[in-house]
Structure formats: structure tokens, C-alpha cells
XYZ file of C-alpha atoms in Angstrom:
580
model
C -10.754 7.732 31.326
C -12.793 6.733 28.232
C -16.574 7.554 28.551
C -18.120 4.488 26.039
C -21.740 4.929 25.627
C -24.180 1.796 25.495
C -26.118 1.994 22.504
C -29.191 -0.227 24.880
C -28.164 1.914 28.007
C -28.269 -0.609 31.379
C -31.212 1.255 33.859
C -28.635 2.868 35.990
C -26.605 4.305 33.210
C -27.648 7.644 31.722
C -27.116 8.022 28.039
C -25.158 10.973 29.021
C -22.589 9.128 31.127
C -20.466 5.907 30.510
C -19.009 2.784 32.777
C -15.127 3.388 32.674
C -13.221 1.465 29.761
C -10.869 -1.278 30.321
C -8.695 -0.333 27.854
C -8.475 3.151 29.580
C -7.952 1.398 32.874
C -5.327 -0.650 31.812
C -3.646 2.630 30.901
C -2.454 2.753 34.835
C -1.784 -0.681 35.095
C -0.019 -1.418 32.370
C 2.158 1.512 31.075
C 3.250 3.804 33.834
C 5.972 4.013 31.894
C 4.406 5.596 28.772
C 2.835 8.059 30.626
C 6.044 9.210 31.624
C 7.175 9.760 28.323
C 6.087 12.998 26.623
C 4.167 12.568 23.173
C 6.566 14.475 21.169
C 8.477 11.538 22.479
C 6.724 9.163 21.663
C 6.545 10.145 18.225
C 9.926 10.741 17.654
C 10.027 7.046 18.624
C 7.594 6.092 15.937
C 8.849 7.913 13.428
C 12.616 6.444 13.953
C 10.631 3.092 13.648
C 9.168 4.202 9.987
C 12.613 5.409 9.020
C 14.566 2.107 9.717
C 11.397 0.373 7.582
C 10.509 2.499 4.884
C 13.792 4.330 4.078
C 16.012 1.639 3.276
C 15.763 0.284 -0.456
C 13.887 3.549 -1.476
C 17.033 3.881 -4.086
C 18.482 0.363 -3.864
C 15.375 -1.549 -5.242
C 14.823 -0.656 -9.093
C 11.440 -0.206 -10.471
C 8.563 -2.462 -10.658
C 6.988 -3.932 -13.162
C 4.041 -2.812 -14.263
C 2.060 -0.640 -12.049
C 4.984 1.087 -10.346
C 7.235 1.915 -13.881
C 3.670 2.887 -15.425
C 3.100 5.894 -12.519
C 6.560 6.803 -12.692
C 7.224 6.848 -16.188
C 3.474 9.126 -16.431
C 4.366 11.246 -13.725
C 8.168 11.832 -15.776
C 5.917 13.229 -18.957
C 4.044 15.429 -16.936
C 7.406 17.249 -16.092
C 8.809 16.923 -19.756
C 5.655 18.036 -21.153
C 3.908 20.881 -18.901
C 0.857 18.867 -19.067
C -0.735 18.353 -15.695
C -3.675 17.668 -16.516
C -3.635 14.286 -19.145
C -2.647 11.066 -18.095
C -0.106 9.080 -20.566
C 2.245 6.414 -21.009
C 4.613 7.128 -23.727
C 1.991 7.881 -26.579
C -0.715 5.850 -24.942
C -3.769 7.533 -22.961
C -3.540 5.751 -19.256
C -7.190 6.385 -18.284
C -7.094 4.392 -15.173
C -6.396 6.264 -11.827
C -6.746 9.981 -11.189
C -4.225 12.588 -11.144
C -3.749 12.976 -6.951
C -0.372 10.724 -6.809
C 1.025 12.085 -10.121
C 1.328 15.356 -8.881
C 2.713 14.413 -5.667
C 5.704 12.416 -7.134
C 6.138 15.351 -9.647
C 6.499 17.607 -6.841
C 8.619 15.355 -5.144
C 10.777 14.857 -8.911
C 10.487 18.748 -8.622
C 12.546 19.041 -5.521
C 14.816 16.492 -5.445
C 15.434 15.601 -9.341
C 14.844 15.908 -12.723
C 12.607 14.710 -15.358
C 15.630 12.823 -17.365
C 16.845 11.377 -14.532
C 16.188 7.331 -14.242
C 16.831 7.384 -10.378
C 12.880 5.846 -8.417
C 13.579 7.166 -5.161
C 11.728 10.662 -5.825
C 8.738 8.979 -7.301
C 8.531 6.690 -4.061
C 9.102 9.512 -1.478
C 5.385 10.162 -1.266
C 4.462 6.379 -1.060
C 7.090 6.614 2.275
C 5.941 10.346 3.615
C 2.499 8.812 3.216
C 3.422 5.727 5.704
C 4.623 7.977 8.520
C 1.341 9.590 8.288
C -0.698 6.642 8.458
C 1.474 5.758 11.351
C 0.973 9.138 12.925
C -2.658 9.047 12.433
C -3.069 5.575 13.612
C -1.367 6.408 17.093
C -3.645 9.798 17.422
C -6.680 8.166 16.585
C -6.157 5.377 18.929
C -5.619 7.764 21.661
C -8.492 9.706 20.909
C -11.098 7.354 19.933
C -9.605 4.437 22.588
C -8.761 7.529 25.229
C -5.640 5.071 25.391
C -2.160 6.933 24.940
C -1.284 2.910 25.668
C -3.371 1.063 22.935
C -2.702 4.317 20.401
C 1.335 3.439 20.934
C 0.780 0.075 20.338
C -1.948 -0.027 17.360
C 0.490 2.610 15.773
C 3.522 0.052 15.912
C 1.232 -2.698 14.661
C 0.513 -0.781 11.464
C 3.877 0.930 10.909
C 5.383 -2.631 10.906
C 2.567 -4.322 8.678
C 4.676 -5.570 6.376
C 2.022 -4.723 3.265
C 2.685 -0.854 4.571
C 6.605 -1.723 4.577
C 5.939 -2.907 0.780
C 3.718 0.148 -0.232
C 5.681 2.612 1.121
C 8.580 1.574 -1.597
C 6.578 1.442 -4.182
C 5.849 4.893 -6.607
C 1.654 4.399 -6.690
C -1.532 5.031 -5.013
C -2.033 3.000 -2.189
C -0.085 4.343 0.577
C -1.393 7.628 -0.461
C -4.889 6.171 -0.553
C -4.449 4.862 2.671
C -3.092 7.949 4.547
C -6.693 9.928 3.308
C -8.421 6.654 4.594
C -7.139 7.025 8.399
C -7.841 10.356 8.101
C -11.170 10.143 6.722
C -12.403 7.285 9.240
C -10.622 8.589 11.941
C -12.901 12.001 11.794
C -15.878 9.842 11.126
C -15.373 7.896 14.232
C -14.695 10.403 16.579
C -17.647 12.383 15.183
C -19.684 8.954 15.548
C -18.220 8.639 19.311
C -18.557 11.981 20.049
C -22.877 12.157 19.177
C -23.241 9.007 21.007
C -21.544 10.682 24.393
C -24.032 13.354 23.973
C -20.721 15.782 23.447
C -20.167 18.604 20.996
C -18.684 17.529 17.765
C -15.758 19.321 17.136
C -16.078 22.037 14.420
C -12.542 20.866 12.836
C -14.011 16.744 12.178
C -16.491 17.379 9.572
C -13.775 19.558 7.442
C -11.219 16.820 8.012
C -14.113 14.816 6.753
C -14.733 16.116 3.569
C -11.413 17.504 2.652
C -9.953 13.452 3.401
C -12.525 12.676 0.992
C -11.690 14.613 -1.686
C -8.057 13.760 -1.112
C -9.150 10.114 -1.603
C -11.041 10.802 -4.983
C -7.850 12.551 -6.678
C -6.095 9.410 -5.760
C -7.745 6.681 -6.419
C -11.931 8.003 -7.425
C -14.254 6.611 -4.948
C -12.646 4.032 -2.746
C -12.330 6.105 -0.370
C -15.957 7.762 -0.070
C -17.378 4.420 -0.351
C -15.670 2.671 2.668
C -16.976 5.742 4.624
C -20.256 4.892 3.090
C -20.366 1.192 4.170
C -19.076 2.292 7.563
C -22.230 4.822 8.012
C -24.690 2.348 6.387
C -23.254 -0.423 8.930
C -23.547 1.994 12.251
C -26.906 3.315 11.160
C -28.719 0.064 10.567
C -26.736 -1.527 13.723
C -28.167 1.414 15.658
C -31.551 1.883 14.065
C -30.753 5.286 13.038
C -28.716 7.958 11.108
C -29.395 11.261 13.162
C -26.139 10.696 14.074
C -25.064 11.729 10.399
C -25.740 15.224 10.703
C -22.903 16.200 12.738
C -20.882 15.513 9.551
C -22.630 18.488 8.306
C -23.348 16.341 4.794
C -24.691 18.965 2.845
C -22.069 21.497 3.356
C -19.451 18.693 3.047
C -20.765 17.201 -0.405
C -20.502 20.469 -1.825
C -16.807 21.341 -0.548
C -15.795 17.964 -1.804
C -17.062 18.765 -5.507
C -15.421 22.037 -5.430
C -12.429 20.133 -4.769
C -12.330 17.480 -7.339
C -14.853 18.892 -9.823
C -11.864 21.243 -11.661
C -9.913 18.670 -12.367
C -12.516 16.116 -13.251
C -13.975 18.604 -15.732
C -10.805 19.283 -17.103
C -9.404 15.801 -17.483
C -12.629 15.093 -19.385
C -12.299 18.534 -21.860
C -8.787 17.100 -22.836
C -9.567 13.812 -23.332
C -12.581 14.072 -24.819
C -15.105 12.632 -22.641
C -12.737 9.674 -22.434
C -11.047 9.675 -19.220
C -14.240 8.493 -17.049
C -15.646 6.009 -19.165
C -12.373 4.151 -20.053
C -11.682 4.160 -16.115
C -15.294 2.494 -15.126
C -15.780 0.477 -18.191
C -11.649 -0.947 -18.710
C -10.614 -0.781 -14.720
C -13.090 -0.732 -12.026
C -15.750 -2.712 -13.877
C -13.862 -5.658 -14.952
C -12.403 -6.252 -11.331
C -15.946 -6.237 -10.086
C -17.744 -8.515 -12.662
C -14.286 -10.865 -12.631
C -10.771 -11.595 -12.539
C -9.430 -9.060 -13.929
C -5.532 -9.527 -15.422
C -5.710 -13.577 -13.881
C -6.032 -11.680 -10.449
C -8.824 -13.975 -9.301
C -9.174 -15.696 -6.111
C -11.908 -17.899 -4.169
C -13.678 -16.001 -0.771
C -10.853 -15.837 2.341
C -7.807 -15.054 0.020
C -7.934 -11.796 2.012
C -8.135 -13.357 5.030
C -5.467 -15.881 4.610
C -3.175 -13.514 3.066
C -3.701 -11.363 5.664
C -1.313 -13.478 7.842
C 1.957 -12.600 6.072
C 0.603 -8.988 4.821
C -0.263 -8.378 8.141
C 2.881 -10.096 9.687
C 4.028 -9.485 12.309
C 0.872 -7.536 14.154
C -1.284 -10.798 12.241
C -0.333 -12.573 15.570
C -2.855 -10.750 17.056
C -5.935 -10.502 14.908
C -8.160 -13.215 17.039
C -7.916 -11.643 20.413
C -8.453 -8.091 18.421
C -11.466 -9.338 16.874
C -12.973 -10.799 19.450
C -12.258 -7.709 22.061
C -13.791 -6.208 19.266
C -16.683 -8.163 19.182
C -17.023 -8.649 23.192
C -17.278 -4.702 23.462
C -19.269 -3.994 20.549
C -21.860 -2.225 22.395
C -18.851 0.621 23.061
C -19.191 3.363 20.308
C -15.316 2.852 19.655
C -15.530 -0.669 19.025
C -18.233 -1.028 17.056
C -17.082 1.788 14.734
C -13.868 -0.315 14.259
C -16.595 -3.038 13.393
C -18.004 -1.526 11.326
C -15.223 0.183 9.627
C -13.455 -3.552 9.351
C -15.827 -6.336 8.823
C -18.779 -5.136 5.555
C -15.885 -3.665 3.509
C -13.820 -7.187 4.359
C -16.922 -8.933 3.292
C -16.828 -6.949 0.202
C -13.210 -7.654 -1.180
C -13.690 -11.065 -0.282
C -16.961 -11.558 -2.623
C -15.083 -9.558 -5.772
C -13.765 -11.667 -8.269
C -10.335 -9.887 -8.516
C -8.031 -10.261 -5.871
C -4.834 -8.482 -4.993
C -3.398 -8.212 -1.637
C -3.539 -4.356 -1.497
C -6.868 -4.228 -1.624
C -7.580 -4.801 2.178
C -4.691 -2.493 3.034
C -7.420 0.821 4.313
C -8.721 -2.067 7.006
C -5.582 -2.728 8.239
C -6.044 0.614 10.693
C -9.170 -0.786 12.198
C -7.260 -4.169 12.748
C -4.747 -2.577 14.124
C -6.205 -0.432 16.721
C -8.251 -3.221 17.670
C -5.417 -5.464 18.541
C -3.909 -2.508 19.963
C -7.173 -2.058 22.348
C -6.522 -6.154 23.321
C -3.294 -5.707 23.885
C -3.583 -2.617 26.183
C -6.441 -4.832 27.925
C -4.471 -8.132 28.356
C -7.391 -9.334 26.645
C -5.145 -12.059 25.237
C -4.394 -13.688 28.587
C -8.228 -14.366 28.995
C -9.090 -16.589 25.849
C -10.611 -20.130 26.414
C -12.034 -22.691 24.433
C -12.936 -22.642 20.398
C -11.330 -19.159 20.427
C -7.904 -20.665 21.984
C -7.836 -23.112 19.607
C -8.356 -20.461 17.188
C -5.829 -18.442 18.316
C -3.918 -21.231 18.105
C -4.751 -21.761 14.615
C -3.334 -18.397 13.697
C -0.172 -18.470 15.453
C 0.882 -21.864 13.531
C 0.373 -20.098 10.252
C 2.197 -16.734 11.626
C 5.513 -19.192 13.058
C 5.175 -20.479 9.212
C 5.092 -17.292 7.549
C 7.718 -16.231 9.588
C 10.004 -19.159 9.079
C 9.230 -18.780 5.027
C 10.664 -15.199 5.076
C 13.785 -15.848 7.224
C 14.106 -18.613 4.395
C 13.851 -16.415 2.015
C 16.779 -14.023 3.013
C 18.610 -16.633 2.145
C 17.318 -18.662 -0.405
C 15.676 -15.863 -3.189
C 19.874 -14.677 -3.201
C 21.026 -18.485 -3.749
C 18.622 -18.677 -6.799
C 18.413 -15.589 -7.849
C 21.244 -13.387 -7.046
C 25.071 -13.842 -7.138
C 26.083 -14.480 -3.239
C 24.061 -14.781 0.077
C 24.479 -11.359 2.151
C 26.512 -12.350 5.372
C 23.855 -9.788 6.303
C 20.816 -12.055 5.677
C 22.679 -14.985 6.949
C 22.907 -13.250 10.334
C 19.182 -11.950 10.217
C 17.483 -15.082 9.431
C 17.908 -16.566 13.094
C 17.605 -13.453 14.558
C 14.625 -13.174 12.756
C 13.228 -16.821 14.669
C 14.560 -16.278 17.729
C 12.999 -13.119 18.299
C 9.405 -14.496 16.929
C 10.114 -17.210 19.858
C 10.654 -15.043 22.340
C 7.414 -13.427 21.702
C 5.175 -16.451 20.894
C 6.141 -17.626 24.795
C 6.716 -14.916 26.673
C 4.597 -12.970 28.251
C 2.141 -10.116 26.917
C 3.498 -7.198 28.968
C 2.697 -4.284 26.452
C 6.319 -2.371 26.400
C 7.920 -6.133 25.379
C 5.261 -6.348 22.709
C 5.860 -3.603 21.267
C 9.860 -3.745 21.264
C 9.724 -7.294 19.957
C 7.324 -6.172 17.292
C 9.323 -3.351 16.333
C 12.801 -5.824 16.343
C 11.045 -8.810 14.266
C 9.766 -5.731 11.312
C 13.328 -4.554 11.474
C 15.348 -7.764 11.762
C 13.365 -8.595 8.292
C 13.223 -5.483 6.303
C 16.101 -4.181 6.742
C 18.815 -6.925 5.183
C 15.941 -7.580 2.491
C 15.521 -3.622 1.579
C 19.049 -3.076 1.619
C 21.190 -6.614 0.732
C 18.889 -9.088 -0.838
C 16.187 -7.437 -3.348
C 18.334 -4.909 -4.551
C 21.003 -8.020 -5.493
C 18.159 -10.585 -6.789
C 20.214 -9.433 -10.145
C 18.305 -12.358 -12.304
C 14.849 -10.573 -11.507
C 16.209 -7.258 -12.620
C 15.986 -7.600 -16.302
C 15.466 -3.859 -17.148
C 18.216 -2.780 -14.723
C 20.569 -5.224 -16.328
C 19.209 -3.905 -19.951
C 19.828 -0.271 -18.859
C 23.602 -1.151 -17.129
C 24.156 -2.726 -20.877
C 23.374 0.105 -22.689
C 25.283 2.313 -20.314
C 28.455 0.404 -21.185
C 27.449 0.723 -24.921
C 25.650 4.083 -25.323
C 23.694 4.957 -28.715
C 25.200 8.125 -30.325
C 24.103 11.259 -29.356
C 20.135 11.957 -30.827
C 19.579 8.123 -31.729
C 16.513 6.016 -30.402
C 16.600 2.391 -29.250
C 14.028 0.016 -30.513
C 12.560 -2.839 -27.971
C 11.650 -5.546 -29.679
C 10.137 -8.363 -27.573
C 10.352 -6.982 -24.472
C 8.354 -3.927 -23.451
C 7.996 -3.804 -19.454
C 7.304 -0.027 -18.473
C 10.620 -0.537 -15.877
C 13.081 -0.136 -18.946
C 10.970 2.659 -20.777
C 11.244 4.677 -17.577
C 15.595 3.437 -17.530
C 15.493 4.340 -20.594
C 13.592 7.404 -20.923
C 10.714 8.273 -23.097
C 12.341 8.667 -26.337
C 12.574 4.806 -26.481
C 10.474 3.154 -28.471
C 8.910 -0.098 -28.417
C 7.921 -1.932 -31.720
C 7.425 -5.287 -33.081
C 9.298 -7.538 -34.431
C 8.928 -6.813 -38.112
C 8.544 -2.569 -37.595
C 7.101 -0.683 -39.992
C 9.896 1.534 -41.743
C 9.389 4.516 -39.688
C 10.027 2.767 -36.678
C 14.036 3.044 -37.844
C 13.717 6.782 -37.931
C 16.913 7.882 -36.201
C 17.650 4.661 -34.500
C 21.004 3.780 -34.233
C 20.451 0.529 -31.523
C 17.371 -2.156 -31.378
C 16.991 -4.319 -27.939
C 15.633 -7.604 -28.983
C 14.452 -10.383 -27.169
C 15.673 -14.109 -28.348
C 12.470 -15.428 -29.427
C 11.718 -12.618 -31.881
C 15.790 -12.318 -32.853
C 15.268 -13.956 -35.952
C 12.072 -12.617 -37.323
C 13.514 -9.291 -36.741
C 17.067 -9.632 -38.756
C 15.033 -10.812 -41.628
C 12.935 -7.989 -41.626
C 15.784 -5.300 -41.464
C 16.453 -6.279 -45.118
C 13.512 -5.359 -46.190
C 14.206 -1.784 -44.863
C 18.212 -1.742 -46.451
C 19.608 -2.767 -42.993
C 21.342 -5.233 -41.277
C 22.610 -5.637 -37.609
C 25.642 -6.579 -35.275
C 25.552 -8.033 -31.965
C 27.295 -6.217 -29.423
C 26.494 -7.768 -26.169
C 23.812 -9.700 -24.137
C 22.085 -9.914 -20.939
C 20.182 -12.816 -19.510
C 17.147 -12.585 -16.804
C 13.536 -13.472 -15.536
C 10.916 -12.066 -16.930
C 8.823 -12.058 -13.818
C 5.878 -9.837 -14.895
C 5.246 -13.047 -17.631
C 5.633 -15.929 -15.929
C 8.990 -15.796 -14.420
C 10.404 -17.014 -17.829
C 14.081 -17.100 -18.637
C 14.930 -14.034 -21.201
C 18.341 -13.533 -23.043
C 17.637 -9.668 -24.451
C 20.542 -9.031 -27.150
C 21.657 -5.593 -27.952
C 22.246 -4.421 -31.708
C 23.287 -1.937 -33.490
C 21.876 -0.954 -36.779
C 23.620 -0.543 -40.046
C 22.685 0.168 -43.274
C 22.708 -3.076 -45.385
């Protein structure tokens, strides 16, 4: 049973005791079942789930443009270099994020690669070791803060399945990382904030969690972390006319462990760079996104929220009976935590100029154990009126979203690739008839969460594994790499990029490549023996290799997208460089 403490306690209620929680009772009612199961069980469960998402297309998918090649191609000159400390792509400073996910995907290259080695997979192994533990952390919070073994189960499969998770965990950067800290972080800030309004002991072991999540978060990605936390305590105090409650935190204690933490490396970072390294990230990353739309990224208010549907997708079904269970039992500490965890920092992304769809991703917990609490409830079953409709709404745009990516099984190959999969022919009406079967059936919570489980697989699964990997027309840089494979420079000689400089083929590549304009300055042909060189710069460049004494022959060409600029048709030619 789940004590939840009214914060305007009825006359016959105590502030000491509770009225039982329906999402506790509906822990007998609904899952005799799970409580049958053991919890090592149940996680082994969970984490076979994350395995059949996140696992396949860790190797099969190549590198992404920019973001993704950029980390990976830093973290790769940390290990050739020894320097762990400075931030760089090829000879440029990347001043941008902290150093938290670099080391963790050099650790990972550490173990399980090397440094010259163009294979992704290592570099995205913390990205997927990072999903389980949001999973993980999702299911033990839920049972904690919910006292619902039931609703922690099933918020845990919501957010393992969200496909924005399924994305993030295969992709070498900060956000699944980010996100892992963020459970953790508000998960010991709720149960602390639960906990104080029971009138129970805090546990000594929250406020270190706390702090030390905290810190985690500022190595990863500076203070996106810390200030969620800080809208979520500015939201509960001024919701419950106080902040006592703050002190079982232990915030002075907790602020100074937390610079201990991140203060060696700050100070560091900012000796090597010369003061540069904090300036250059407010001034050239975080301020721009806030003041507008940074890199074209710019969206009106409710991009997040419409978006939400397909990043969301499948759990997105149920985010109107989770928010309003959320709202009906707001007086409940649990709830309104998950309030106020969700809803100011929503209002937040939605009023910043720039827009990506990651950005929401550390609400996605709260949403998910509040649709996990619904579910649990049958909450569903009892909507009426403007919210039905609602509902209603939502589930239109979620039977769309869902027909668009059984579509596109099939159709990105067609266009893109060289052959449909007979793999993503047969999951594309698996993929409907399974969202059918749970748009009409019944809510029973063991059928939710199987169907949920099925409709993440029946998607990821041929896409991870058949169709991205073979979407050969988007994979310019792999094609450029498989080219120079078949013709290798000689042994010591640099290839020039002329034209076409995506991070994905200087990480193929390897950092010796260089990337230089059309008309290079005559050091650039230092020891190159091969040039790269897009069409639409082709002829500039052959007239300026005579004014170096050099000419060039065309050995082969490959033809692509170049997505990261507009989806443009490339041809990239390959030559190699003689003396004239």
C-alpha cells in the first residue's frame, strides 16, 4: 500500500497518515500475476526487451552526420593523442559539450577497440548501456515512488520502447547519457520530496544519489540537468507554499560535493584552453538556441508536443489518460512531483526558439510513469466527455504515425536503397495489426504491456537491422570509404576532401585526412597521393592543380544524398594526384 499525503489534509486525515492509493490497490486486482514473478525476473524481462531494441544496428547503421561523427571522431583523438582533457575535431577546438560522454566511449574504444579502427559500435555502447539504465531506473522508481511493482513494470516498458530512447541509444552522444543522470537525479528528488511529506525519514543514501546524479549531468551535458531539478523544486515549493521540504536534500553539503566533482575538470579544461572552453560554449551553443533558431532548428510553441506522438510512439497512446490521472491526483505527493517534474520544463522547450526533438527526451520518465500509474488504475476505462474526444484526438494521430512508419519499412528501401527486405515486407502488417489489436481491445495491463513490447519490436528490429543499414543512397561517407578501400592511397599518403567535409567520412577515414578547398593552398598537397572531390567544385580544383605542377586521373566514382545539406544528389569522384 502507498501512503499519499494531502498537501490540504481532509479533517479526518492526519498529516502523518494517508487514504490508500488506487494505483496501489489496483496492484491486487490487476496483476496477481506480477506479483508472482520475482523482481530479478522481472528485470531480466526488461532487459531482454532493451536488448532486442537497442542492440540491433549498433554496428549495422554507419555514422551520423554531424553530431554523432563529431563525438566519435573527438573521442578517437583523445585515444591517439593522450589528451583527456581538450576537446577537438581534427585541428579545430570543439568547445561545445563537456568531457562526461567522451570518456565513456573512450573507455568503451578502450575495451573493445582501437583508436584506428573506423568500426561506431564502441562509441555507441554507452548511448545503449545508458538506455537499460534509464529503463532500470524507470521501473524502480515507479515502484518506489507509485508503491506499484504493477505501474513500475509498465511505466518501465513505456520508456524502454519510446522510440526517441530506441534512436538515442544508437547514436555515439550525450543524450542517453544525459538522460540516465536525469532519472536518477529526479528519481532521488522525488522520493526525498514524498518521503518529507509522509512525515518519514529520508533515507541517508537520496541526497548522495542527489548530488552525485548532478554532477554526472554537468560532465555531460553542463547544467541541464541541475536546472530541471531546479524548476522541479521551484514548481513543488510555490505549489506548496514552502521549501522546508528542501533541506532533506542536505543542499549545502550537496553543492559542495558536486563542485568537488566537476570543478577539476572545469578548471583544467579552462587552463588548456585558455579561458576559452566556457565562453565559446555559452556564447556559440547554449546562447544562440535560447535567443533563436539556432542551425534553422526553429519551431512555433507545441512542436514538442506534436512530435511527441511519434517520439513517444508507441507509449504516446497513452499520454491523455496519464495526464489527466496526473492531474486528477495532484494533491498525492507522487503525482504532483511527476507534475511538476513534466509540465514547467515542457513549458520551457516549447517557448525556446530552437527546436530539436531530443530536447524533451529527460520528461519522457515523468510521462511515462504517469501513464504507467493510469494504466495500473484502469484510469483509461473511466474518461468521458472533452477528454474522450481528446483521447480520441490522440489516438488518430498515433494510428497515423504508426501507419507512416510501417510505410516506411518499405518505401525509404524503394527510394533509397537497392531492394525491399522480405523482412520489412513481413513487418509492416504485423506492425498494423498488432496496433489494432491494441487500439480495440481491452486495457488489461499484462496485454498492454506485451502488445507494447511486440509493436517497439515488430518496428525496430527489421529497420535496425534490414532497412537503415541498406538505405545505401543516404550513406555517402560509407560509400566514399568502401571506394577508397577498393583503391587504397599508398602507404603514408593523405587524402584531400574537396567539397565534401561531413565529420562521418573524417572519422571512416581517420584523422590524417584532410579537408581543404577547392583551390588549396600548396601545402595542402604535402604527401597526398589521392584528393576526394565533389562534382560541383571538380573543375575549379583541376585548374588549380596546375598551378601547384600537378594534374589528376579519375579512378572511380560514387553517387549519394547529401542529407546533412538538403538531401541533395552528390557524385564524389576519387583522384589520384600526379605531378604535371
Amino acid at each position: 500500500m502507498r501512503n499519499v499525503t494531502r498537501l490540504v489534509p481532509a479533517p479526518t486525515l492526519p498529516l502523518s497518515r494517508a487514504a490508500p492509493s488506487p494505483v496501489a490497490k489496483a496492484e491486487g486486482r490487476n496483476a496477481g500475476w506480477l506479483t508472482a514473478v520475482r523482481p530479478f525476473a522481472l528485470l531480466c524481462l526488461l532487459c531482454l526487451l532493451c536488448l532486442a531494441l537497442y542492440a540491433p544496428g549498433l554496428a549495422g547503421i554507419p555514422p551520423l552526420d554531424r553530431d554523432e561523427a563529431r563525438f566519435a571522431q573527438a573521442t578517437r583523438q583523445m585515444l591517439e593523442t593522450g589528451d583527456f582533457i581538450r576537446i577537438r575535431f581534427q585541428d579545430e577546438a570543439r568547445n561545445k559539450k563537456p568531457i562526461g560522454i567522451y570518456w565513456l566511449q573512450a573507455a568503451a574504444v578502450a575495451l573493445f577497440s582501437t583508436p584506428d579502427s573506423s568500426k561506431i559500435w564502441p562509441y555507441r555502447l554507452p548511448s545503449a548501456l545508458a538506455a537499460i539504465a534509464v529503463m532500470l531506473l524507470t521501473f524502480a522508481l515507479g515502484a518506489r515512488l507509485l508503491s506499484s511493482r504493477l505501474a513500475g513494470f509498465l511505466s518501465a516498458v513505456l520508456m524502454a520502447s519510446a522510440l526517441g530512447l530506441v534512436v538515442e541509444a544508437h547514436l555515439a552522444k550525450t543524450d542517453a547519457a544525459l538522460l540516465a543522470t536525469v532519472v536518477a537525479g529526479q528519481g532521488a528528488l522525488g522520493l526525498v520530496y514524498v518521503a518529507i511529506r509522509a512525515g518519514r525519514r529520508v533515507p541517508r543514501a537520496l541526497p548522495f544519489v542527489f548530488w552525485l546524479a548532478e554532477a554526472a549531468g554537468i560532465l555531460l551535458k553542463g547544467p541541464a540537468g541541475p536546472v530541471l531539478a531546479l524548476l522541479t523544486v521551484v514548481s513543488l515549493s510555490i505549489t506548496d507554499r514552502g521549501i522546508r521540504w528542501v533541506g532533506g536534500l542536505r543542499p549545502l553539503a550537496g553543492i559542495l560535493a558536486m563542485t568537488l566533482i566537476t570543478a577539476p575538470w572545469v578548471i583544467a579544461i579552462e587552463v588548456a584552453t585558455e579561458g576559452h572552453f566556457i565562453f565559446d560554449s555559452f556564447s556559440h551553443d547554449l546562447l544562440p538556441k535560447l535567443i533563436g533558431a539556432q542551425e534553422s532548428h526553429g519551431a512555433p510553441p507545441g512542436f514538442h508536443l506534436g512530435l511527441a506522438i511519434a517520439c513517444f510512439w508507441p507509449g504516446s497512446l497513452f499520454i491523455v489518460p496519464a495526464l489527466l490521472w496526473g492531474w486528477r491526483q495532484r494533491r498525492a505527493a507522487a503525482e504532483r512531483f511527476l507534475l511538476a517534474w513534466l509540465v514547467p520544463a515542457w513549458i520551457f522547450f516549447e517557448l525556446v526558439p530552437t527546436k530539436l526533438p531530443h530536447y524533451v527526451l529527460p520528461l519522457y520518465p515523468a510521462l511515462a510513469l504517469l501513464a504507467g500509474a493510469a494504466l495500473a488504475e484502469g484510469f483509461e476505462q473511466s474518461l468521458n466527455g472533452w477528454a474522450r474526444l481528446f483521447d480520441c484526438s490522440v489516438k488518430v494521430l498515433w494510428g497515423a504515425v504508426t501507419v507512416g512508419l510501417a510505410a516506411a519499412l518499405i518505401v525509404l528501401p524503394a527510394r533509397l536503397g537497392n531492394e525491399v527486405s522480405p523482412a520489412a515486407i513481413a513487418a509492416a502488417p504485423v506492425l498494423l495489426g498488432l496496433a489494432l489489436w491494441l487500439l480495440v481491445g481491452p486495457r488489461r495491463p499484462l496485454r498492454v504491456v506485451v502488445l507494447i513490447g511486440a509493436l517497439a519490436a515488430a518496428f525496430v528490429l527489421p529497420a535496425a537491422l534490414e532497412v537503415a543499414p541498406g538505405l545505401d543512397s543516404l550513406w555517402l561517407s560509407r560509400s566514399a570509404a568502401a571506394l577508397l578501400a577498393r583503391h587504397p592511397p599508398r602507404p603514408g599518403e593523405a587524402v584531400l576532401l574537396v567539397g565534401y567535409s561531413e565529420p562521418s567520412i573524417v572519422f571512416l577515414l581517420g584523422t590524417a585526412t584532410r579537408l581543404v578547398t577547392a583551390a588549396p593552398a600548396a601545402g595542402a598537397f604535402a604527401g597526398a597521393g589521392m584528393a576526394l572531390v565533389s562534382d560541383r567544385y571538380a573543375a575549379e580544383f583541376r585548374e588549380s592543380l596546375a598551378t601547384h605542377g600537378l594534374s589528376a586521373r579519375a579512378i572511380d566514382r560514387v553517387i549519394g544524398l547529401d542529407y546533412s545539406a538538403g538531401g541533395d544528389k552528390l557524385v564524389l569522384t576519387l583522384y589520384e594526384l600526379e605531378p604535371g
